[in-house]
Amino acid sequence: MSLPSDFLWGFATASYQIEGAVDADGRGPSIWDTFCATKGKIAGEVDGKTACDSYNRTADDIALLRELGAPSYRFSLSWSRIIPKGGRGDPINQAGIDHYVKFVDDLLAVGIVPLITLYHWDLPDELDKRYGGLLNKEEFPLDFENYARVVFKAIPKCKYWITFNEPWCSSILGYSTGYFAPGHTSDRTKSPVGDSSREPWIVGHNFLLAHGRAVKVYRDEFKEKDKGQIGITLNGDYTYPWDPEDPRDVEAANRKIEFAISWFADPIYFGKYPDSMRKQLGDRLPEFTPEELELVRGSNDFYGMNHYTADYVKHGDGNPAPEDFLGDLTTHSYNKNGECIGKETQSFWLRPNPQGFRGLINWLSKRYGYPTIYVTENGTSIKGENDLSPPAILNDTFRVDYYENYVNALAQAVSEDGCNVKGYMAWSLMDNFEWAEGYETRFGSTFVDYDNNQKRTPKKSGEKMKALFDGLIKKA
Ligand code: GBH
């Protein structure tokens, strides 16, 4: 079992989850600042105002990456630091650009390869207020294209670009369940606005168009001279039929992956939405115009894969509700024989199942023709971790096992199954703002002490990562 000599590993974070400094140097608010200020949306009523204070501690974060021996680092940019109001007619904030240019220079100076995500959920709030943000097909893709161009021009040294992180989450959690910003949902006890039966599918379509536009800009104006690659990052669980003998469960297990991943990946690789989605959603799922298809089809240099867990899937009754986004099915932690998918964690949706990682890498590889895959996130929370303090909290053996098992499953997919995975970013470099779960759930390989000036101390899982990869990556 091994990984190729050019395999890239490292850690990942996202701007709103770590940066803090929300008013510094001309940054404008994002939809997450607004969402956090809304009562009842975030556990403990907390926000990202300080988070890990990474905006002010770039040197500490780089020192930490060096201490852990990480050859690469995936992070995201805050759009509203660069263009505070977000739009293509709005002023650019040079201080915001300078911050990220220096950060990339500082990483490269110590030999750490940057992977940049343009958008990890923090839309400039002004765009949401001005024209409905992600829902607006005429404006949003053009504003994203403009922002992307500004960034590509400013940071030619970055060779790995991710347009969007998990558009599924922004679409479904932002516009169906209302669990994430901007909190739209049909459930009027949670939000005065939203149509869960239609808005998520419109938003998903607009993400694809915006992705396609940014990729076209990169390929037409930058790729030849900068020699970088660009792709989108999609999230999805692996699935197993609840009853493997029941063909309806087998089909539903496959359909769940189509509704999560192929929703975006099929248009990008094949130029159409999956038949299963068209069948269930009808005209609520937008159609691509020929010009739109031209933009979207073939728009990935690599596939960005975020992956955490697996589910057992039972078929639905053939009559899904208009709000259904799973694909007429239910998910379960136990199968028909009473076998459990994996141990509990602090996250209700996450139970470790490393073989599912190998399974999903194979599923993607077969469906999309063995594309180059970069795993852009993988990691776990731990049940009750936040109740501990140092030194006990540093001894995160559950996470050590998780990483070891998942990375070994990945290495099997590469060396035994012939899948083309070229990188792996552990989520996360450090404990951070875990969205609606606030600071109660920790995903870090490094402990952040929020009561002691956000002091960072590596956990065992962070310290062991280098040895894990050194043991697998072939010497050049
Ligand atoms: C990642 O998403 C994010 O990219 C990252 O920012 C975050 O910190 C990390 O996970 C840890 O959570 O039951 O309908 O509410 C992971 C993928 C998909 C996990 C949606 C949570 C909840 C589904 N996420 N899922 S639902």
Coordinates of C-alpha atoms and ligand atoms in Angstrom, one line a residue:
M1 CA 0.0 0.0 0.0
S2 CA 1.5 3.4 -1.0
L3 CA 0.8 6.8 -2.4
P4 CA 2.6 8.5 -5.3
S5 CA 5.7 10.5 -4.7
D6 CA 4.0 13.8 -5.7
F7 CA 1.1 13.2 -3.3
L8 CA 0.3 16.5 -1.5
W9 CA -1.0 16.4 2.1
G10 CA -1.8 19.1 4.5
F11 CA -4.5 20.7 6.6
A12 CA -7.6 22.8 5.8
T13 CA -9.5 25.7 7.2
A14 CA -12.1 28.4 6.1
S15 CA -12.0 32.1 6.5
Y16 CA -15.1 32.8 8.6
Q17 CA -14.3 29.8 10.8
I18 CA -10.8 31.0 11.9
E19 CA -10.1 34.6 10.9
G20 CA -12.1 36.8 13.4
A21 CA -11.2 40.5 12.9
V22 CA -14.5 41.0 11.2
D23 CA -14.1 44.8 11.1
A24 CA -10.4 45.0 10.4
D25 CA -9.0 46.9 7.4
G26 CA -12.2 47.6 5.7
R27 CA -13.8 44.2 5.6
G28 CA -17.6 44.2 4.8
P29 CA -20.0 41.9 6.6
S30 CA -20.9 38.5 5.2
I31 CA -24.2 36.6 5.4
W32 CA -22.6 34.7 8.3
D33 CA -22.1 37.8 10.4
T34 CA -25.8 38.6 9.9
F35 CA -26.9 35.0 10.5
C36 CA -24.9 34.8 13.7
A37 CA -26.6 38.1 14.9
T38 CA -30.0 36.5 14.5
K39 CA -31.3 35.0 17.7
G40 CA -31.6 31.2 18.0
K41 CA -29.5 30.3 14.9
I42 CA -26.1 29.4 16.6
A43 CA -25.6 27.2 19.6
G44 CA -24.5 29.3 22.5
E45 CA -25.4 32.5 20.5
V46 CA -21.7 32.9 19.5
D47 CA -20.2 34.2 16.3
G48 CA -17.0 34.5 14.3
K49 CA -16.0 38.0 15.6
T50 CA -12.8 36.6 17.1
A51 CA -12.8 32.9 16.3
C52 CA -9.1 31.8 16.2
D53 CA -8.0 35.3 15.4
S54 CA -6.1 34.0 12.5
Y55 CA -6.3 37.3 10.6
N56 CA -3.9 38.7 13.2
R57 CA -1.9 35.5 13.6
T58 CA -0.8 34.4 10.2
A59 CA 2.8 34.0 11.5
D60 CA 1.5 31.7 14.3
D61 CA -0.5 29.6 11.8
I62 CA 2.5 29.2 9.5
A63 CA 4.7 28.3 12.4
L64 CA 2.1 25.7 13.4
L65 CA 2.0 24.2 9.9
R66 CA 5.8 23.9 10.0
E67 CA 5.7 22.3 13.4
L68 CA 3.3 19.7 12.1
G69 CA 5.5 19.2 9.0
A70 CA 2.6 20.0 6.6
P71 CA 3.7 20.4 2.9
S72 CA 0.5 22.2 2.0
Y73 CA -2.4 24.3 3.4
R74 CA -5.9 24.8 2.1
F75 CA -7.6 28.0 3.3
S76 CA -10.4 30.2 2.0
L77 CA -10.6 33.9 1.2
S78 CA -13.1 36.3 2.7
W79 CA -14.7 37.8 -0.4
S80 CA -15.9 40.8 1.6
R81 CA -12.3 41.6 2.7
I82 CA -11.4 42.0 -1.0
I83 CA -14.6 43.6 -2.3
P84 CA -16.4 44.7 0.9
K85 CA -19.8 45.1 -0.9
G86 CA -19.0 42.2 -3.2
G87 CA -20.3 43.5 -6.6
R88 CA -18.5 44.0 -9.9
G89 CA -19.2 47.8 -9.7
D90 CA -18.1 48.1 -6.1
P91 CA -14.7 49.3 -4.8
I92 CA -11.9 46.9 -4.3
N93 CA -10.2 46.9 -0.9
Q94 CA -6.4 46.9 -1.4
A95 CA -5.8 46.1 2.3
G96 CA -7.7 42.9 1.9
I97 CA -5.8 41.8 -1.2
D98 CA -2.5 42.7 0.4
H99 CA -3.3 40.5 3.4
Y100 CA -3.7 37.4 1.3
V101 CA -0.9 38.2 -1.0
K102 CA 1.5 38.4 1.9
F103 CA 0.1 35.3 3.5
V104 CA 0.7 33.3 0.3
D105 CA 4.2 34.8 0.0
D106 CA 4.9 33.8 3.6
L107 CA 3.7 30.3 3.1
L108 CA 5.8 29.8 -0.1
A109 CA 8.8 31.3 1.6
V110 CA 8.9 28.3 4.0
G111 CA 7.9 25.8 1.2
I112 CA 4.2 25.3 2.0
V113 CA 2.0 24.9 -1.0
P114 CA -1.2 27.0 -0.8
L115 CA -4.6 25.7 -2.0
I116 CA -7.1 28.5 -2.1
T117 CA -10.9 28.2 -1.9
L118 CA -12.6 31.3 -3.3
Y119 CA -15.9 30.7 -1.5
H120 CA -16.5 28.9 1.7
W121 CA -20.0 30.1 2.4
D122 CA -19.3 33.7 3.4
L123 CA -21.1 35.7 0.7
P124 CA -20.8 39.5 1.1
D125 CA -24.0 40.5 2.9
E126 CA -24.6 43.4 0.6
L127 CA -25.2 41.1 -2.3
D128 CA -27.9 39.2 -0.4
K129 CA -29.6 42.5 0.5
R130 CA -29.1 44.1 -2.9
Y131 CA -30.5 41.4 -5.2
G132 CA -31.2 38.2 -3.3
G133 CA -27.6 36.9 -3.4
L134 CA -27.2 33.3 -4.5
L135 CA -30.8 33.2 -5.8
N136 CA -30.1 35.8 -8.5
K137 CA -29.0 34.1 -11.8
E138 CA -28.4 37.4 -13.6
E139 CA -26.1 39.0 -11.0
F140 CA -24.5 36.5 -8.8
P141 CA -22.5 34.5 -11.4
L142 CA -21.2 37.8 -12.9
D143 CA -20.2 39.2 -9.5
F144 CA -18.4 36.0 -8.6
E145 CA -16.6 36.0 -11.9
N146 CA -15.4 39.5 -11.2
Y147 CA -14.2 38.6 -7.7
A148 CA -12.4 35.5 -9.1
R149 CA -10.6 37.6 -11.7
V150 CA -9.4 40.1 -9.1
V151 CA -8.0 37.3 -7.0
F152 CA -6.4 35.4 -9.9
K153 CA -4.7 38.5 -10.9
A154 CA -3.4 39.3 -7.4
I155 CA -2.2 35.8 -6.5
P156 CA -0.5 34.3 -9.6
K157 CA 1.7 32.2 -7.3
C158 CA -1.2 30.0 -6.2
K159 CA -1.4 26.9 -8.4
Y160 CA -4.5 25.2 -6.9
W161 CA -7.9 26.9 -6.9
I162 CA -11.2 25.8 -5.6
T163 CA -14.2 27.8 -6.7
F164 CA -16.8 26.7 -4.2
N165 CA -16.8 24.6 -1.1
E166 CA -19.8 22.3 -0.9
P167 CA -22.5 24.1 -2.9
W168 CA -24.8 21.3 -1.5
C169 CA -24.5 22.9 2.0
S170 CA -25.1 26.4 0.8
S171 CA -28.1 25.3 -1.3
I172 CA -29.8 22.8 1.0
L173 CA -28.8 24.1 4.5
G174 CA -29.1 27.8 3.4
Y175 CA -32.3 27.5 1.4
S176 CA -34.2 24.3 2.4
T177 CA -33.7 23.6 6.1
G178 CA -32.5 27.1 7.1
Y179 CA -29.8 25.6 9.3
F180 CA -27.1 27.8 7.6
A181 CA -27.0 31.4 6.4
P182 CA -29.0 33.0 5.0
G183 CA -31.5 30.7 6.7
H184 CA -34.3 30.5 4.1
T185 CA -36.8 27.7 4.6
S186 CA -40.5 27.0 4.0
D187 CA -40.8 26.4 7.8
R188 CA -42.4 29.7 8.9
T189 CA -41.5 29.0 12.5
K190 CA -37.9 29.4 11.5
S191 CA -37.9 32.0 8.8
P192 CA -40.3 34.5 7.2
V193 CA -38.9 33.8 3.8
G194 CA -38.0 30.8 1.7
D195 CA -39.5 28.1 -0.5
S196 CA -37.7 24.8 0.3
S197 CA -39.3 23.1 -2.8
R198 CA -37.7 25.5 -5.3
E199 CA -35.0 27.8 -3.9
P200 CA -32.3 25.2 -3.3
W201 CA -32.4 24.0 -6.9
I202 CA -32.2 27.5 -8.2
V203 CA -29.2 28.3 -5.9
G204 CA -27.5 25.1 -7.0
H205 CA -27.9 26.0 -10.6
N206 CA -26.5 29.4 -10.0
F207 CA -23.4 27.9 -8.3
L208 CA -22.7 25.8 -11.3
L209 CA -23.0 28.9 -13.6
A210 CA -20.7 31.0 -11.3
H211 CA -18.2 28.1 -11.1
G212 CA -18.2 27.8 -14.9
R213 CA -17.6 31.5 -15.4
A214 CA -14.7 31.6 -12.9
V215 CA -13.1 28.5 -14.6
K216 CA -13.5 30.1 -18.0
V217 CA -11.8 33.3 -16.8
Y218 CA -8.9 31.2 -15.3
R219 CA -8.4 29.2 -18.4
D220 CA -8.8 32.1 -20.9
E221 CA -6.7 34.7 -19.0
F222 CA -4.4 33.1 -16.4
K223 CA -3.9 29.3 -16.8
E224 CA -1.3 29.5 -19.6
K225 CA 1.0 31.8 -17.8
D226 CA 0.3 30.8 -14.2
K227 CA 0.1 27.0 -14.8
G228 CA -2.4 26.3 -12.1
Q229 CA -5.4 24.0 -11.8
I230 CA -9.0 24.8 -10.8
G231 CA -12.0 22.7 -9.6
I232 CA -15.0 22.6 -7.3
T233 CA -15.2 20.9 -4.0
L234 CA -18.3 18.7 -3.4
N235 CA -19.4 16.9 -0.2
G236 CA -21.1 13.5 0.0
D237 CA -21.4 10.6 2.3
Y238 CA -20.9 7.0 1.2
T239 CA -24.0 4.9 1.4
Y240 CA -24.9 1.2 1.9
P241 CA -28.4 -0.3 1.4
W242 CA -30.2 -0.9 4.6
D243 CA -31.3 -4.2 3.2
P244 CA -28.8 -5.3 0.5
E245 CA -31.4 -7.9 -0.6
D246 CA -33.9 -5.3 -1.4
P247 CA -33.3 -3.8 -4.9
R248 CA -35.2 -0.7 -3.9
D249 CA -32.7 0.0 -1.1
V250 CA -29.8 -0.7 -3.4
E251 CA -31.2 1.9 -5.8
A252 CA -32.0 4.4 -3.1
A253 CA -28.4 4.1 -1.8
N254 CA -27.1 5.1 -5.2
R255 CA -29.7 7.8 -5.6
K256 CA -28.6 9.4 -2.3
I257 CA -25.1 10.0 -3.8
E258 CA -26.6 11.3 -7.0
F259 CA -28.7 13.9 -5.1
A260 CA -25.7 14.9 -3.0
I261 CA -22.8 14.8 -5.5
S262 CA -24.0 14.1 -9.1
W263 CA -26.4 17.1 -8.8
F264 CA -23.2 19.2 -9.4
A265 CA -20.7 16.7 -10.8
D266 CA -23.0 15.3 -13.6
P267 CA -23.5 18.7 -15.2
I268 CA -19.7 19.3 -14.9
Y269 CA -18.6 16.0 -16.3
F270 CA -21.6 15.0 -18.5
G271 CA -23.5 18.3 -19.2
K272 CA -26.8 17.2 -17.6
Y273 CA -28.5 16.7 -14.2
P274 CA -29.0 13.1 -13.1
D275 CA -32.2 11.4 -14.4
S276 CA -33.2 10.5 -10.8
M277 CA -33.3 14.2 -9.9
R278 CA -35.2 15.3 -13.0
K279 CA -37.7 12.5 -12.4
Q280 CA -38.4 13.6 -8.8
L281 CA -38.1 17.3 -9.2
G282 CA -39.4 17.9 -12.7
D283 CA -39.4 21.6 -13.6
R284 CA -38.3 22.7 -10.2
L285 CA -34.9 21.7 -11.3
P286 CA -33.7 24.4 -13.8
E287 CA -32.8 23.5 -17.4
F288 CA -29.5 24.5 -18.8
T289 CA -29.5 26.8 -21.8
P290 CA -27.0 25.8 -24.5
E291 CA -24.8 28.8 -23.5
E292 CA -24.9 27.7 -19.8
L293 CA -24.0 24.1 -20.8
E294 CA -21.0 25.4 -22.7
L295 CA -19.7 27.0 -19.5
V296 CA -20.4 24.2 -17.1
R297 CA -19.5 21.0 -19.1
G298 CA -15.8 20.1 -18.7
S299 CA -15.2 22.8 -16.1
N300 CA -13.1 20.8 -13.6
D301 CA -9.3 20.3 -13.8
F302 CA -9.6 18.2 -10.7
Y303 CA -12.4 16.9 -8.4
G304 CA -12.3 18.3 -4.9
M305 CA -13.7 15.8 -2.5
N306 CA -14.9 16.5 1.0
H307 CA -15.8 13.3 2.9
Y308 CA -16.6 12.4 6.5
T309 CA -19.0 9.6 7.0
A310 CA -21.4 6.9 5.6
D311 CA -25.1 6.0 6.0
Y312 CA -27.4 3.0 5.6
V313 CA -30.2 3.9 3.2
K314 CA -33.8 2.7 3.1
H315 CA -36.0 3.5 0.1
G316 CA -39.0 5.9 0.5
D317 CA -42.6 5.4 -0.3
G318 CA -42.4 6.7 -3.9
N319 CA -44.2 9.9 -2.9
P320 CA -41.6 12.3 -1.6
A321 CA -42.6 15.7 -0.1
P322 CA -42.0 18.8 -2.1
E323 CA -39.3 19.8 0.4
D324 CA -37.5 16.4 0.0
F325 CA -33.8 16.9 -1.0
L326 CA -32.4 13.4 -0.2
G327 CA -34.1 11.5 -3.1
D328 CA -37.1 9.8 -1.5
L329 CA -35.2 7.8 1.1
T330 CA -34.2 7.8 4.8
T331 CA -30.8 7.4 6.3
H332 CA -30.0 5.1 9.3
S333 CA -27.0 4.4 11.6
Y334 CA -28.0 0.7 11.8
N335 CA -28.9 -1.7 9.0
K336 CA -31.5 -4.5 8.8
N337 CA -29.2 -6.9 10.6
G338 CA -28.6 -4.5 13.4
E339 CA -25.0 -3.7 12.4
C340 CA -23.8 -0.2 13.2
I341 CA -22.2 2.1 10.6
G342 CA -19.7 3.5 13.1
K343 CA -19.2 5.0 16.5
E344 CA -20.9 8.1 17.7
T345 CA -19.0 11.5 17.6
Q346 CA -20.0 15.0 18.8
S347 CA -21.6 15.6 15.4
F348 CA -25.1 14.0 15.0
W349 CA -24.3 13.4 11.2
L350 CA -20.9 11.8 11.6
R351 CA -19.9 8.2 12.4
P352 CA -16.5 7.0 11.2
N353 CA -16.7 4.3 8.4
P354 CA -13.3 4.3 6.7
Q355 CA -14.3 1.6 4.2
G356 CA -16.9 4.0 2.9
F357 CA -14.1 6.4 2.0
R358 CA -12.6 3.8 -0.3
G359 CA -16.1 3.0 -1.5
L360 CA -16.9 6.6 -2.5
I361 CA -13.5 7.2 -4.1
N362 CA -14.2 4.2 -6.3
W363 CA -17.8 5.3 -7.0
L364 CA -16.6 8.7 -8.1
S365 CA -13.7 7.3 -10.1
K366 CA -16.0 4.9 -12.0
R367 CA -18.7 7.4 -12.7
Y368 CA -16.5 10.2 -13.8
G369 CA -13.8 8.4 -15.6
Y370 CA -11.0 8.2 -13.0
P371 CA -10.5 12.0 -12.7
T372 CA -7.7 13.5 -10.6
I373 CA -9.1 13.8 -7.1
Y374 CA -7.9 16.0 -4.3
V375 CA -9.4 15.2 -1.0
T376 CA -10.0 18.8 0.3
E377 CA -11.5 17.8 3.7
N378 CA -11.7 14.7 5.9
G379 CA -11.8 14.6 9.7
T380 CA -13.9 14.0 12.8
S381 CA -15.2 15.5 16.0
I382 CA -15.1 13.5 19.2
K383 CA -18.0 12.9 21.6
G384 CA -17.6 15.0 24.7
E385 CA -14.2 16.5 23.6
N386 CA -15.2 20.0 24.6
D387 CA -15.8 18.8 28.2
L388 CA -12.0 18.1 28.5
S389 CA -9.2 20.5 28.9
P390 CA -5.4 20.1 28.5
P391 CA -3.6 17.8 28.9
A392 CA -6.5 15.3 28.4
I393 CA -7.9 17.1 25.3
L394 CA -4.6 16.8 23.6
N395 CA -4.6 13.0 23.7
D396 CA -7.2 12.7 20.9
T397 CA -6.7 9.0 20.1
F398 CA -10.2 8.7 18.6
R399 CA -9.1 11.2 15.9
V400 CA -5.7 9.6 15.6
D401 CA -7.5 6.3 14.7
Y402 CA -9.9 8.1 12.4
Y403 CA -7.1 9.6 10.3
E404 CA -5.1 6.5 10.2
N405 CA -8.0 4.4 9.1
Y406 CA -9.2 6.9 6.5
V407 CA -5.8 7.6 5.1
N408 CA -5.1 3.8 4.8
A409 CA -8.5 3.4 3.0
L410 CA -7.5 6.1 0.6
A411 CA -4.1 4.5 0.0
Q412 CA -5.9 1.2 -0.8
A413 CA -8.2 3.1 -3.3
V414 CA -5.0 4.4 -5.0
S415 CA -2.6 1.5 -4.9
E416 CA -5.1 -1.4 -5.1
D417 CA -8.1 0.0 -7.0
G418 CA -6.2 2.4 -9.4
C419 CA -8.0 5.6 -8.3
N420 CA -6.2 8.8 -9.1
V421 CA -6.1 10.7 -5.8
K422 CA -3.3 13.2 -5.6
G423 CA -3.8 15.0 -2.3
Y424 CA -5.4 15.0 1.1
M425 CA -6.2 17.9 3.4
A426 CA -7.2 17.1 7.0
W427 CA -10.1 19.0 8.5
S428 CA -9.0 20.9 10.4
L429 CA -5.7 22.5 11.2
M430 CA -7.2 23.8 14.4
D431 CA -10.5 23.9 16.4
N432 CA -12.6 26.6 15.0
F433 CA -16.1 28.1 14.6
E434 CA -18.2 25.1 13.7
W435 CA -21.0 27.1 12.0
A436 CA -24.5 26.5 13.7
E437 CA -22.8 24.4 16.3
G438 CA -20.7 27.3 17.5
Y439 CA -17.5 26.4 19.4
E440 CA -19.0 23.3 21.2
T441 CA -17.9 20.9 18.5
R442 CA -14.2 20.7 17.8
F443 CA -12.6 19.3 14.6
G444 CA -9.0 20.5 15.2
S445 CA -5.8 18.6 15.0
T446 CA -4.7 21.5 17.2
F447 CA -6.4 22.6 20.4
V448 CA -7.4 26.3 20.5
D449 CA -7.9 27.6 24.0
Y450 CA -10.7 30.2 23.6
D451 CA -10.4 31.1 27.3
N452 CA -6.6 31.8 27.0
N453 CA -6.1 34.2 24.1
Q454 CA -6.8 31.5 21.4
K455 CA -3.6 29.8 22.3
R456 CA -2.8 26.9 19.9
T457 CA -1.4 23.5 21.1
P458 CA -1.1 20.6 18.7
K459 CA -3.1 17.5 19.6
K460 CA -1.7 14.0 19.1
S461 CA -3.5 13.7 15.8
G462 CA -1.7 16.7 14.5
E463 CA 1.6 15.5 15.6
K464 CA 1.1 12.1 14.0
M465 CA 0.0 13.2 10.6
K466 CA 3.5 13.6 9.1
A467 CA 4.6 10.1 10.1
L468 CA 1.4 8.6 8.7
F469 CA 2.0 10.1 5.3
D470 CA 5.8 9.6 5.4
G471 CA 5.0 5.9 5.8
L472 CA 2.8 5.8 2.6
I473 CA 4.3 8.3 0.1
K474 CA 6.9 6.8 -2.2
K475 CA 10.3 8.5 -2.1
A476 CA 10.9 10.4 -5.4
Ligands
GBH1 C1 -17.6 20.5 6.2 O1 -18.8 20.1 5.7 C2 -17.4 22.0 6.0 O2 -16.8 22.3 4.8 C3 -16.6 22.6 7.1 O3 -16.6 24.0 7.0 C4 -17.0 22.1 8.5 O4 -16.4 22.7 9.5 C5 -16.8 20.6 8.5 O5 -17.5 20.0 7.5 C6 -17.2 19.9 9.8 O6 -18.6 20.0 10.0 O7 -28.2 16.5 8.5 O8 -28.9 17.9 6.7 O9 -27.9 18.9 8.6 C7 -19.1 18.7 6.0 C8 -20.3 18.2 5.2 C9 -22.6 18.2 5.1 C10 -21.6 17.9 7.2 C11 -24.0 18.4 5.7 C12 -23.0 18.2 7.8 C13 -25.3 18.0 7.7 C14 -26.4 17.5 7.0 N1 -21.5 18.5 5.9 N2 -24.0 17.7 7.0 S1 -28.0 17.7 7.8

